[in-house]
mmCIF file of N, CA and C in Angstrom:
data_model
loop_
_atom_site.group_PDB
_atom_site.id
_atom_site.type_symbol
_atom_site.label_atom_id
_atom_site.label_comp_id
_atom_site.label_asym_id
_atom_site.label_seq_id
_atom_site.Cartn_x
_atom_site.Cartn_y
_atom_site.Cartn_z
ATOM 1 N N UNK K 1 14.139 177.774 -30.204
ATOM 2 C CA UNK K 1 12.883 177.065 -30.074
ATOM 3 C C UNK K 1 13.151 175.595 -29.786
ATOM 4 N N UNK K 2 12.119 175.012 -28.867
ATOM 5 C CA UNK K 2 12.569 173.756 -28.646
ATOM 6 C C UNK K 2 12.820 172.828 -29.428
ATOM 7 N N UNK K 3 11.735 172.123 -30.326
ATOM 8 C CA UNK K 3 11.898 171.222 -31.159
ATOM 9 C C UNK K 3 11.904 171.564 -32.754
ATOM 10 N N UNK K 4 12.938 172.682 -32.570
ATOM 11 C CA UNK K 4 12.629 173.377 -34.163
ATOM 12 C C UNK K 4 13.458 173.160 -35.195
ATOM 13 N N UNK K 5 13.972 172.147 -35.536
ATOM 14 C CA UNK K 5 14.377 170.630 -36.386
ATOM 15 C C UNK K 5 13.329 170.019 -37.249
ATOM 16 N N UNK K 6 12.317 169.846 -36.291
ATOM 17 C CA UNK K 6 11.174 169.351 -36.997
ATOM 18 C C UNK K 6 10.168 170.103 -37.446
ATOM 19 N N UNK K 7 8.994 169.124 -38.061
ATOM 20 C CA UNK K 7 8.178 169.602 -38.992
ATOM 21 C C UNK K 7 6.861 170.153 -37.323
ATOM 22 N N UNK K 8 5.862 170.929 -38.276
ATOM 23 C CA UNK K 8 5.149 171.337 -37.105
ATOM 24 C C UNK K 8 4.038 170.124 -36.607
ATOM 25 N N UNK K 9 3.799 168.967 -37.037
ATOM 26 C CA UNK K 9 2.688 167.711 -36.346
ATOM 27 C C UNK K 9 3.876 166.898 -35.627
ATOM 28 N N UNK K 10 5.109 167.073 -35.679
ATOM 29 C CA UNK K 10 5.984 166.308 -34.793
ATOM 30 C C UNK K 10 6.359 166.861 -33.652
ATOM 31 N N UNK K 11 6.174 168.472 -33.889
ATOM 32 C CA UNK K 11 6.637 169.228 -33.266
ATOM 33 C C UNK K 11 5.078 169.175 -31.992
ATOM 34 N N UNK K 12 4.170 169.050 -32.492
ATOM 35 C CA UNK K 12 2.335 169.078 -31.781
ATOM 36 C C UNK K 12 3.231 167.832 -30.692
ATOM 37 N N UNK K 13 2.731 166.764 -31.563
ATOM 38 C CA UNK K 13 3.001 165.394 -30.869
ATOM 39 C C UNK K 13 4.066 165.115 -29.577
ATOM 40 N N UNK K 14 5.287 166.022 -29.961
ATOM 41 C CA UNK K 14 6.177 166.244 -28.898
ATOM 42 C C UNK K 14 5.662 166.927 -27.912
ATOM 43 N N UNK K 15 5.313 168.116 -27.924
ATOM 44 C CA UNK K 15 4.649 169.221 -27.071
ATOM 45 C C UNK K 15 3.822 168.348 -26.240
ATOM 46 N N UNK K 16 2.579 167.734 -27.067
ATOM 47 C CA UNK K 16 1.417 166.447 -25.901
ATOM 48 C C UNK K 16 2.090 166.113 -24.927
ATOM 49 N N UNK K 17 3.512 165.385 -25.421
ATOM 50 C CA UNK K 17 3.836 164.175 -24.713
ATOM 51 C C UNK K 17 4.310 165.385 -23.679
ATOM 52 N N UNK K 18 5.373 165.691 -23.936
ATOM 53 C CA UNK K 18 5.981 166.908 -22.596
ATOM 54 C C UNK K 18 4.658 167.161 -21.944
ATOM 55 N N UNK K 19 3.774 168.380 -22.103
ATOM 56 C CA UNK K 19 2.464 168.254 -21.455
ATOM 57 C C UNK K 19 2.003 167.398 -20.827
ATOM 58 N N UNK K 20 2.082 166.165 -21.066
ATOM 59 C CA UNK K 20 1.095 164.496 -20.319
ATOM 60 C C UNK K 20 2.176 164.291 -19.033
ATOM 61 N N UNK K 21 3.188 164.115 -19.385
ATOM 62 C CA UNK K 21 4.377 163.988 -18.151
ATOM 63 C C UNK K 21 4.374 165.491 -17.553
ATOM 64 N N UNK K 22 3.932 166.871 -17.558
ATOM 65 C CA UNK K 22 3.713 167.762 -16.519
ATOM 66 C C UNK K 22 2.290 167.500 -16.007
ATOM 67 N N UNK K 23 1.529 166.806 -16.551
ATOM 68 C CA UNK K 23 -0.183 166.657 -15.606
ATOM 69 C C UNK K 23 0.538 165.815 -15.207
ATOM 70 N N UNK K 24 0.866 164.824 -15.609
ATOM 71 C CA UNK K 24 1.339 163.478 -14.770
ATOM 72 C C UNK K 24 1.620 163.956 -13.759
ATOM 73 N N UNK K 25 2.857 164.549 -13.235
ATOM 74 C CA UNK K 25 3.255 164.893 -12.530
ATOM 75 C C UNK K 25 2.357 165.909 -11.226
ATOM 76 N N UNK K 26 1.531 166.894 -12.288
ATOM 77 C CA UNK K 26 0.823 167.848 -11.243
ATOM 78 C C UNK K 26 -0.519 166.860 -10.497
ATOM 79 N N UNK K 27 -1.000 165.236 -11.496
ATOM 80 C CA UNK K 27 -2.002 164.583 -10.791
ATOM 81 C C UNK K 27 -1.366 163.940 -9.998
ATOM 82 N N UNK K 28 -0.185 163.088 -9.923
ATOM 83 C CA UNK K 28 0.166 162.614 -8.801
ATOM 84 C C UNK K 28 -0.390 162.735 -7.561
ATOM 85 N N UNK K 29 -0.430 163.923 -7.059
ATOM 86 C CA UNK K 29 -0.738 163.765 -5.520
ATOM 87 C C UNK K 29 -1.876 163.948 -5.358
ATOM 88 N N UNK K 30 -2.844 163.982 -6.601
ATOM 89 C CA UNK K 30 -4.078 163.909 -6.264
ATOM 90 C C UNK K 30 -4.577 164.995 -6.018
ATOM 91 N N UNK K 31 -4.158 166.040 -6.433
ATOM 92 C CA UNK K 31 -4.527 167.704 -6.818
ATOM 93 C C UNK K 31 -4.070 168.461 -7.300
ATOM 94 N N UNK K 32 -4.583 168.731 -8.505
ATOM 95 C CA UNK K 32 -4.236 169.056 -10.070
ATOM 96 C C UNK K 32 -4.751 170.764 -9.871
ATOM 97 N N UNK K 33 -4.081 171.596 -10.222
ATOM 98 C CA UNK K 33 -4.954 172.986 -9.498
ATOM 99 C C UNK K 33 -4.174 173.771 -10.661
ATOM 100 N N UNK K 34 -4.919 174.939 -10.630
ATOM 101 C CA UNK K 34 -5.409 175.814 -11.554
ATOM 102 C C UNK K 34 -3.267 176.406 -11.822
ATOM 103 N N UNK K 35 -3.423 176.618 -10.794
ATOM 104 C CA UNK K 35 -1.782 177.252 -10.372
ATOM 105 C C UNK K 35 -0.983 175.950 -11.253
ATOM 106 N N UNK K 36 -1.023 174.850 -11.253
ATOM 107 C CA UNK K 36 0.000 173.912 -11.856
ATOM 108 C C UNK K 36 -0.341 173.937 -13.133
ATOM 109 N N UNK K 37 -1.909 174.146 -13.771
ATOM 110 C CA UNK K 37 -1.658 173.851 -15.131
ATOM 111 C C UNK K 37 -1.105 174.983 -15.815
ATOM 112 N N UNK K 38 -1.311 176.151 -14.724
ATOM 113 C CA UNK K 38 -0.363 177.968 -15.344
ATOM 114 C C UNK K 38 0.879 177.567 -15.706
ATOM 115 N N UNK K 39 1.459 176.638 -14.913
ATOM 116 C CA UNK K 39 2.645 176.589 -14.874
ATOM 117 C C UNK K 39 3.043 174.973 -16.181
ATOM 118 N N UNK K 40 2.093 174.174 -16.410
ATOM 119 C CA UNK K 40 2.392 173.496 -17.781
ATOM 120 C C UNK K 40 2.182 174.748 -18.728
ATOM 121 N N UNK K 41 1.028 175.402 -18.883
ATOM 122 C CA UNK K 41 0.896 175.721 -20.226
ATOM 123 C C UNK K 41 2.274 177.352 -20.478
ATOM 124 N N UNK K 42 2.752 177.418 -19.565
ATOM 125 C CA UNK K 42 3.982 178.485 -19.272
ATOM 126 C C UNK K 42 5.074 177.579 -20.061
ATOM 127 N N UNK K 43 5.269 176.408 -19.445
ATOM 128 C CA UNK K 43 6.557 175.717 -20.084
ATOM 129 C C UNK K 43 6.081 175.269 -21.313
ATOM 130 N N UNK K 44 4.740 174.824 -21.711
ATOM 131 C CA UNK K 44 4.884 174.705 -23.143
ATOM 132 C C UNK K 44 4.828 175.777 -24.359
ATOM 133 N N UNK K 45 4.553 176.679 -23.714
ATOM 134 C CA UNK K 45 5.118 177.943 -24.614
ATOM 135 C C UNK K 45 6.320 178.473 -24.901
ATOM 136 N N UNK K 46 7.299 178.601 -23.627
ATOM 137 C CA UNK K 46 8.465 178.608 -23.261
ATOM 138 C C UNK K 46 9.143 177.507 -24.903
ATOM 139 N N UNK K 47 8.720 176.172 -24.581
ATOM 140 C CA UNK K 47 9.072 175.226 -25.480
ATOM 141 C C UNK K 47 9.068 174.996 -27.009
ATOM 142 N N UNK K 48 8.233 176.252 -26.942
ATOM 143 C CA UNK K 48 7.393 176.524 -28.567
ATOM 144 C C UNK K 48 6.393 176.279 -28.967
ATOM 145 N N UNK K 49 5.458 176.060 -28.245
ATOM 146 C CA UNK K 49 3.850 175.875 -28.403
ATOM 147 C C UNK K 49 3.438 177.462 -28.874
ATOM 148 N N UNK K 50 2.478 177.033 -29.763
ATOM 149 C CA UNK K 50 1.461 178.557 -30.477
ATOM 150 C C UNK K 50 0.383 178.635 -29.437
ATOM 151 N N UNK K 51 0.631 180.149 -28.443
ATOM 152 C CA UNK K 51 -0.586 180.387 -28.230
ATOM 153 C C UNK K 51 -2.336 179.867 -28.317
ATOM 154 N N UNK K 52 -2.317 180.309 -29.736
ATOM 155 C CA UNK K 52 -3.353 179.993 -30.236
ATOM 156 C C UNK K 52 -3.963 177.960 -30.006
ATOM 157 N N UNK K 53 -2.733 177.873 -30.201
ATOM 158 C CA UNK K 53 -3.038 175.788 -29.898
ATOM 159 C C UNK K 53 -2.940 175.990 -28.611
ATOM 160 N N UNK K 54 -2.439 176.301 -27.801
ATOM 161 C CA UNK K 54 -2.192 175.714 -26.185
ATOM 162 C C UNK K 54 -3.718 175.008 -25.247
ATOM 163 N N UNK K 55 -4.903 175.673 -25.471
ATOM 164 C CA UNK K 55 -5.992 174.846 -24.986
ATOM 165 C C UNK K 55 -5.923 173.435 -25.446
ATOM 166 N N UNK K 56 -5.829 173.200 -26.813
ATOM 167 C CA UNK K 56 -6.021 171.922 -27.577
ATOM 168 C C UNK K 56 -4.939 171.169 -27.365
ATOM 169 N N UNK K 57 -3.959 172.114 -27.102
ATOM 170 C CA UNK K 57 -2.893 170.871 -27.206
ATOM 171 C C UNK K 57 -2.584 170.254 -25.311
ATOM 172 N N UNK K 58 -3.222 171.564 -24.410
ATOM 173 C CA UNK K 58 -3.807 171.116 -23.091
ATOM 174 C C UNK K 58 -4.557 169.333 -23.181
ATOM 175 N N UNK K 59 -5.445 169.798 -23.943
ATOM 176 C CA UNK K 59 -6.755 168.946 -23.881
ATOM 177 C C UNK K 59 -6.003 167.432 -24.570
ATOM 178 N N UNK K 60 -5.312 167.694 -25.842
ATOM 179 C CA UNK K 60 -4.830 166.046 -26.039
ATOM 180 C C UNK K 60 -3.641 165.605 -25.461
ATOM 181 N N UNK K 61 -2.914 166.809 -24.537
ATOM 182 C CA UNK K 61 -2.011 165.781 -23.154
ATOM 183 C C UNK K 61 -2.480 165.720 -21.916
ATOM 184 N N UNK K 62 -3.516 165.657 -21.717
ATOM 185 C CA UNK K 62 -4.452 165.279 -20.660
ATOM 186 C C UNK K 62 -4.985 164.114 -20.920
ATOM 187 N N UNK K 63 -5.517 163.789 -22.634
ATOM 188 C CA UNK K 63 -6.089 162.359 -23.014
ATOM 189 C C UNK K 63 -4.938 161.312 -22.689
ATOM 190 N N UNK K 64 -3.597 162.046 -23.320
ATOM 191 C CA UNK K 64 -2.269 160.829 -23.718
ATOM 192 C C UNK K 64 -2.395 160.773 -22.273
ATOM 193 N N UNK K 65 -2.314 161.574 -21.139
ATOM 194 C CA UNK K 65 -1.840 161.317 -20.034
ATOM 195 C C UNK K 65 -2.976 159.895 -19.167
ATOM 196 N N UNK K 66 -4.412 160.024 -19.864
ATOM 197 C CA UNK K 66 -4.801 159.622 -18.785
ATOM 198 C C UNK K 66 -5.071 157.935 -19.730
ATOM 199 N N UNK K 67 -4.365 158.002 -20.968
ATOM 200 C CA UNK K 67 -4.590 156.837 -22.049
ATOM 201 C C UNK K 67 -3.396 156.017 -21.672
ATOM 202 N N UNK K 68 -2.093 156.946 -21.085
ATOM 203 C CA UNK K 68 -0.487 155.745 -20.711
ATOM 204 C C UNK K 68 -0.965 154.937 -19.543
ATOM 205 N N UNK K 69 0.100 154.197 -19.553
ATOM 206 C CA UNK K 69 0.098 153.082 -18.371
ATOM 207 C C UNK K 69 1.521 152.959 -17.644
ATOM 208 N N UNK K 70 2.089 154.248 -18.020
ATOM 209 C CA UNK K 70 3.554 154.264 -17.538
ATOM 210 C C UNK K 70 4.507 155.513 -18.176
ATOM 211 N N UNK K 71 5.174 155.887 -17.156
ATOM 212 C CA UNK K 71 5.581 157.148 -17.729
ATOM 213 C C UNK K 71 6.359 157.093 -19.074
ATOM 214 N N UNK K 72 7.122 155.545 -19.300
ATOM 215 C CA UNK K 72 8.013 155.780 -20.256
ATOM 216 C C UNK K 72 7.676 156.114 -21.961
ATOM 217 N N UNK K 73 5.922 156.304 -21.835
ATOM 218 C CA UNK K 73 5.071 156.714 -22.797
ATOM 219 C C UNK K 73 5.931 158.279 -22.877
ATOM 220 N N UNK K 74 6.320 159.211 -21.956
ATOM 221 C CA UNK K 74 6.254 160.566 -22.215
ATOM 222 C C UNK K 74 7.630 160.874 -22.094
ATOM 223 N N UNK K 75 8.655 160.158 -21.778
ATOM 224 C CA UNK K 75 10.161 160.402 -21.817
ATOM 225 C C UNK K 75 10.971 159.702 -23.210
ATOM 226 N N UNK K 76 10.255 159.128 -23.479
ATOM 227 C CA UNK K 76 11.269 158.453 -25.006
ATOM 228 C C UNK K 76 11.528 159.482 -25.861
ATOM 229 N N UNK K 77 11.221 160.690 -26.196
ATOM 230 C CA UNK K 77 11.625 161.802 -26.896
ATOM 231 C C UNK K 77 12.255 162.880 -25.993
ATOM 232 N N UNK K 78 12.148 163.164 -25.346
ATOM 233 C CA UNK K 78 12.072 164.401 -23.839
ATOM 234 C C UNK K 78 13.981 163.750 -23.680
ATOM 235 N N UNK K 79 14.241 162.263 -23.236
ATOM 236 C CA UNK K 79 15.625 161.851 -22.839
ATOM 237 C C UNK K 79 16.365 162.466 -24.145
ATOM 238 N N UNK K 80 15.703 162.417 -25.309
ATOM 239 C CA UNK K 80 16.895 163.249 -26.346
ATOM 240 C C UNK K 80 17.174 164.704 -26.873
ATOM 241 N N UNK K 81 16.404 165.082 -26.171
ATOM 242 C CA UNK K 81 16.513 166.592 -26.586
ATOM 243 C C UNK K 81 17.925 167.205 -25.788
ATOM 244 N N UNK K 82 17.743 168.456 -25.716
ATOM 245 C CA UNK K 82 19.517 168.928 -25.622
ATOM 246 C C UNK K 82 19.098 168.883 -23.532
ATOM 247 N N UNK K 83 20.429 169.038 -23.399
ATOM 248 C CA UNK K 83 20.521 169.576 -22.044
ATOM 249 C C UNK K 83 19.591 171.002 -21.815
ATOM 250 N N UNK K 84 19.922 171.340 -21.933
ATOM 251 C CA UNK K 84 19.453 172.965 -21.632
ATOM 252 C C UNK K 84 17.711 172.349 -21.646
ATOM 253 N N UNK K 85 16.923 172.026 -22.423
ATOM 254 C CA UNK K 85 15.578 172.059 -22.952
ATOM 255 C C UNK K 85 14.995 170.734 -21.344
ATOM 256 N N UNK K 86 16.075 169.686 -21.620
ATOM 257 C CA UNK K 86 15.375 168.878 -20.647
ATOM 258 C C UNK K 86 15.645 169.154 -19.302
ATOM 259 N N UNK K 87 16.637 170.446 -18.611
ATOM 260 C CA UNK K 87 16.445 170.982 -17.856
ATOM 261 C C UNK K 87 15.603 172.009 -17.530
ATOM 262 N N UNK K 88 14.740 172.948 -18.347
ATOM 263 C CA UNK K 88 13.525 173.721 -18.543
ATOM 264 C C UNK K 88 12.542 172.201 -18.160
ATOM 265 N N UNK K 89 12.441 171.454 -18.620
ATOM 266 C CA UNK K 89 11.331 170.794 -18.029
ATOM 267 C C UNK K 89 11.054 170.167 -16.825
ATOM 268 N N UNK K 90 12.337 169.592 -16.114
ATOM 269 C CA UNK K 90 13.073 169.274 -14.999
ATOM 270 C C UNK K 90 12.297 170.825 -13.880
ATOM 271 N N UNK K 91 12.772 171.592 -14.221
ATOM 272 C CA UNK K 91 12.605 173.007 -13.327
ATOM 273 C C UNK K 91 11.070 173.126 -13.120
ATOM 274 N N UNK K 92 10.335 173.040 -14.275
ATOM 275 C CA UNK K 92 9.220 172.981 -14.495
ATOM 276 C C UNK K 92 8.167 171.985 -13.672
ATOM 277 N N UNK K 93 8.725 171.032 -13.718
ATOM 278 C CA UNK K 93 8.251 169.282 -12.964
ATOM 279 C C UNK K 93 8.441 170.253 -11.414
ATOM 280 N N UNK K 94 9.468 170.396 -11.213
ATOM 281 C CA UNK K 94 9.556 170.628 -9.560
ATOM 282 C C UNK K 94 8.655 172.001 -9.253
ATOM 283 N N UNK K 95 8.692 172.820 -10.282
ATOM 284 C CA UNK K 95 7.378 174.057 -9.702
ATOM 285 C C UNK K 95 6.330 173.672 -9.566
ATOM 286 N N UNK K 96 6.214 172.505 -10.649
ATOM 287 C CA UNK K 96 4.587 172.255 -10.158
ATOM 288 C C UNK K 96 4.886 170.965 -8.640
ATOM 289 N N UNK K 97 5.942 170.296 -8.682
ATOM 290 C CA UNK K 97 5.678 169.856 -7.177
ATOM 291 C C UNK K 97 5.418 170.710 -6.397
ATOM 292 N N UNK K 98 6.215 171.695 -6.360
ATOM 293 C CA UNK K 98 6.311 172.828 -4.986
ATOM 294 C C UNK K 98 5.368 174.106 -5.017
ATOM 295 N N UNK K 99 4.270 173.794 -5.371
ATOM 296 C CA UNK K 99 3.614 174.802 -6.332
ATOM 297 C C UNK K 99 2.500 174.513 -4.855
ATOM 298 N N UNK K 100 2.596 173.258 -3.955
ATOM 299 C CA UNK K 100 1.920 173.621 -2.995
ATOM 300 C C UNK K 100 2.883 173.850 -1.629
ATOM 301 N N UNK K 101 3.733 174.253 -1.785
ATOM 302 C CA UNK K 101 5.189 174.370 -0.789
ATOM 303 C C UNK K 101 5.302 172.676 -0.699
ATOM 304 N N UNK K 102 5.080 172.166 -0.875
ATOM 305 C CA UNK K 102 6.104 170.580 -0.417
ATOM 306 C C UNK K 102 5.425 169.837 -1.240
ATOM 307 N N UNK K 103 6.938 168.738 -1.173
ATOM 308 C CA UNK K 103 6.698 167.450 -1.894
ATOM 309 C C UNK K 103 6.072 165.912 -1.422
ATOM 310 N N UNK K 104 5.035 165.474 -1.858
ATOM 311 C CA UNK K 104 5.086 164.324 -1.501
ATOM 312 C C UNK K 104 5.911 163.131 -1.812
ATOM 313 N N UNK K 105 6.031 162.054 -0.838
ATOM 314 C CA UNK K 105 6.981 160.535 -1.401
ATOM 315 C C UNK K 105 6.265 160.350 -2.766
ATOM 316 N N UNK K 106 4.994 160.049 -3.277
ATOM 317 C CA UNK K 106 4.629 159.831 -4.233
ATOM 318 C C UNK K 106 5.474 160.610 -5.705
ATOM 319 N N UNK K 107 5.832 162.032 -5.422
ATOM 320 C CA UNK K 107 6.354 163.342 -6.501
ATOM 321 C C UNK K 107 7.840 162.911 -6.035
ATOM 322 N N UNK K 108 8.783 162.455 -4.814
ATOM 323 C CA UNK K 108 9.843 163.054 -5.133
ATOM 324 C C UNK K 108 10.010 161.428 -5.575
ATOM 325 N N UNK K 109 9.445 160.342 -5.287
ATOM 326 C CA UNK K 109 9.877 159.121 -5.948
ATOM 327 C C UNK K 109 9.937 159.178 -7.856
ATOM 328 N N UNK K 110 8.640 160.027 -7.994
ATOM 329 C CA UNK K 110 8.329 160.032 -9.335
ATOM 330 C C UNK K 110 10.105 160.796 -9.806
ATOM 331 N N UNK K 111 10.542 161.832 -9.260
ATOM 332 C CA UNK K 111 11.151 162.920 -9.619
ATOM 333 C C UNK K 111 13.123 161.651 -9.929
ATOM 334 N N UNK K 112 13.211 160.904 -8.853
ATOM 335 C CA UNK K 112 13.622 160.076 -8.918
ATOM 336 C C UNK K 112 14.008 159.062 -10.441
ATOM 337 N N UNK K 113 13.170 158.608 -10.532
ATOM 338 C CA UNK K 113 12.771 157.900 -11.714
ATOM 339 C C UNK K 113 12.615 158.653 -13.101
ATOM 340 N N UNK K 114 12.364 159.375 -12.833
ATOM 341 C CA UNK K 114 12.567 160.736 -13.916
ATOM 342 C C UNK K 114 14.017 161.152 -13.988
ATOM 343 N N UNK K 115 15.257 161.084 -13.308
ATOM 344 C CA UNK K 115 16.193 161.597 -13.540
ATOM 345 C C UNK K 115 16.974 160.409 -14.126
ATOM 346 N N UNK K 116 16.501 159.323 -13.431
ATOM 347 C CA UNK K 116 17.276 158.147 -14.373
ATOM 348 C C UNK K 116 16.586 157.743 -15.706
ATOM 349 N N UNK K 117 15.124 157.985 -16.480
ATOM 350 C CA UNK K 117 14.917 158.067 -17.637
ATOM 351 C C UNK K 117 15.238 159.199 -18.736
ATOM 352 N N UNK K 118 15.643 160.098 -18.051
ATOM 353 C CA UNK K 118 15.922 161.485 -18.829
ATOM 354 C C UNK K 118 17.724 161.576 -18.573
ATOM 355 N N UNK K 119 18.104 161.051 -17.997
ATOM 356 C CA UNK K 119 19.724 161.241 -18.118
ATOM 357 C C UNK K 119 20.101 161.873 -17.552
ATOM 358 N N UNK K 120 19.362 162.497 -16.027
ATOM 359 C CA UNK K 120 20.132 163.807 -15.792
ATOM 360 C C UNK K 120 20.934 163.488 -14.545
ATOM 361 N N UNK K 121 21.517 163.868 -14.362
ATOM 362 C CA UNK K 121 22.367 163.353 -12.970
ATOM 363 C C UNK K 121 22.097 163.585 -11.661
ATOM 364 N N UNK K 122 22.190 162.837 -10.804
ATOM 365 C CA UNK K 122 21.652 163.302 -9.290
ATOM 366 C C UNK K 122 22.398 164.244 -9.051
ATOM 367 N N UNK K 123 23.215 164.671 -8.796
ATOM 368 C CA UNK K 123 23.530 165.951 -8.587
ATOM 369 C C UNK K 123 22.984 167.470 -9.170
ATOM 370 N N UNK K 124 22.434 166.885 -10.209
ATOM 371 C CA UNK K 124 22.064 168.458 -11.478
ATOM 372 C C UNK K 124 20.268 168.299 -11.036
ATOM 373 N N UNK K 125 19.831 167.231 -10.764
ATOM 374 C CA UNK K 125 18.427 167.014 -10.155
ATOM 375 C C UNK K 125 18.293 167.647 -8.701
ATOM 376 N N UNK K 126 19.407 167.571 -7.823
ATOM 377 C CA UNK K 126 19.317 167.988 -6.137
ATOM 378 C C UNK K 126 19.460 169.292 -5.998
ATOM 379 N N UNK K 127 20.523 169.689 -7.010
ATOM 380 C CA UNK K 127 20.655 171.353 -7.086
ATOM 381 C C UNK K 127 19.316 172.307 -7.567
ATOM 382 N N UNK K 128 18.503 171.794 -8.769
ATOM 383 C CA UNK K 128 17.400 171.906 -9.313
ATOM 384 C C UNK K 128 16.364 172.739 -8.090
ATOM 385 N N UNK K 129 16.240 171.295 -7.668
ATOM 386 C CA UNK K 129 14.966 170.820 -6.636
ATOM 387 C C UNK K 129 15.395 171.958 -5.611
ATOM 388 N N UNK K 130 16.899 172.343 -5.218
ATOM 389 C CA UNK K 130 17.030 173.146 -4.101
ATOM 390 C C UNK K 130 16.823 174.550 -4.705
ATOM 391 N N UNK K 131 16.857 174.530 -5.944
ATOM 392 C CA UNK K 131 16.701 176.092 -6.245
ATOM 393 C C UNK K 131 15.223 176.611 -6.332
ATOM 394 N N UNK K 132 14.257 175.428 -7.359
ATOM 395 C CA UNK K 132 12.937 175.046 -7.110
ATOM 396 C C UNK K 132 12.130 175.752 -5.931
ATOM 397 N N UNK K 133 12.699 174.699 -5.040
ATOM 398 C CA UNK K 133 12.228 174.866 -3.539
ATOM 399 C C UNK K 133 12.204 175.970 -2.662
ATOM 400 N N UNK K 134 13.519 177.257 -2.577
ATOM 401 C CA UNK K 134 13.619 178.312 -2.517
ATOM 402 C C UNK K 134 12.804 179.562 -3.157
ATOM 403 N N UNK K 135 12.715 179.332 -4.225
ATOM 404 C CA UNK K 135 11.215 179.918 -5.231
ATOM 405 C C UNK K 135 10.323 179.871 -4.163
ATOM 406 N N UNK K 136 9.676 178.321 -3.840
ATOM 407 C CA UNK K 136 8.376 178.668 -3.580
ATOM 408 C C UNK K 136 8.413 178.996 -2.030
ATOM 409 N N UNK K 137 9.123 178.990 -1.365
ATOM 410 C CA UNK K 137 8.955 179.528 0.003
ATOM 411 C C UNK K 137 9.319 180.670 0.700
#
């Protein structure tokens, strides 16, 4: 389980934030669609979200998302989790880019900036994105 160290309101609070940085990501280009939020509320289950919470906990990373003023609101916990977990979200970020077959400059700049706040290496980000990308076409 993802964040299963902790208690379960740290464990909520984490989940939001992950959630706010996948709308983030799926509003970017300015169309947020039914197909991308399948695919947040997929990875936050995946992550350890309860069923039963996933609307609510939809609904308060949509508030955090539209309350930040910068992504580094939703990566200050996300950069420490293990490899494995912040690559599930990484994979995740790029389905919902490619979730309309292509990326915009706006998503792959974001995707960019995301690999240097989360630690992951350009190389482990390009391979990602190419496997990503193959999925959806």
């Amino acid at each position: 389980m993802f964040f299963n160290k902790k208690d379960k309101q740290e464990n909520s609070t984490n989940l939001i934030k992950v959630g706010a940085l996948l709308i983030h990501t799926a509003k970017i280009d300015e169309n947020y669609s039914a197909e991308e939020e399948e695919i947040i509320k997929k990875t936050l289950l995946e992550l350890g979200a309860e069923s039963n919470d996933l609307n609510e906990l939809i609904t308060k990373a949509k508030q955090y998302e539209e309350n930040s003023n910068q992504i580094l609101d939703f990566t200050r916990e996300i950069k420490n989790l293990e490899e494995t977990d912040k690559i599930k979200i990484i994979k995740s970020l790029w389905r919902i880019i490619y979730s309309n077959k292509n990326a915009d400059i706006y998503e792959t700049n974001l995707m960019r900036r995301l690999a240097g706040l989360l630690y992951i290496d350009s190389k482990v980000m390009g391979d990602i994105k190419e496997e990503i990308k193959k999925e959806n076409l």
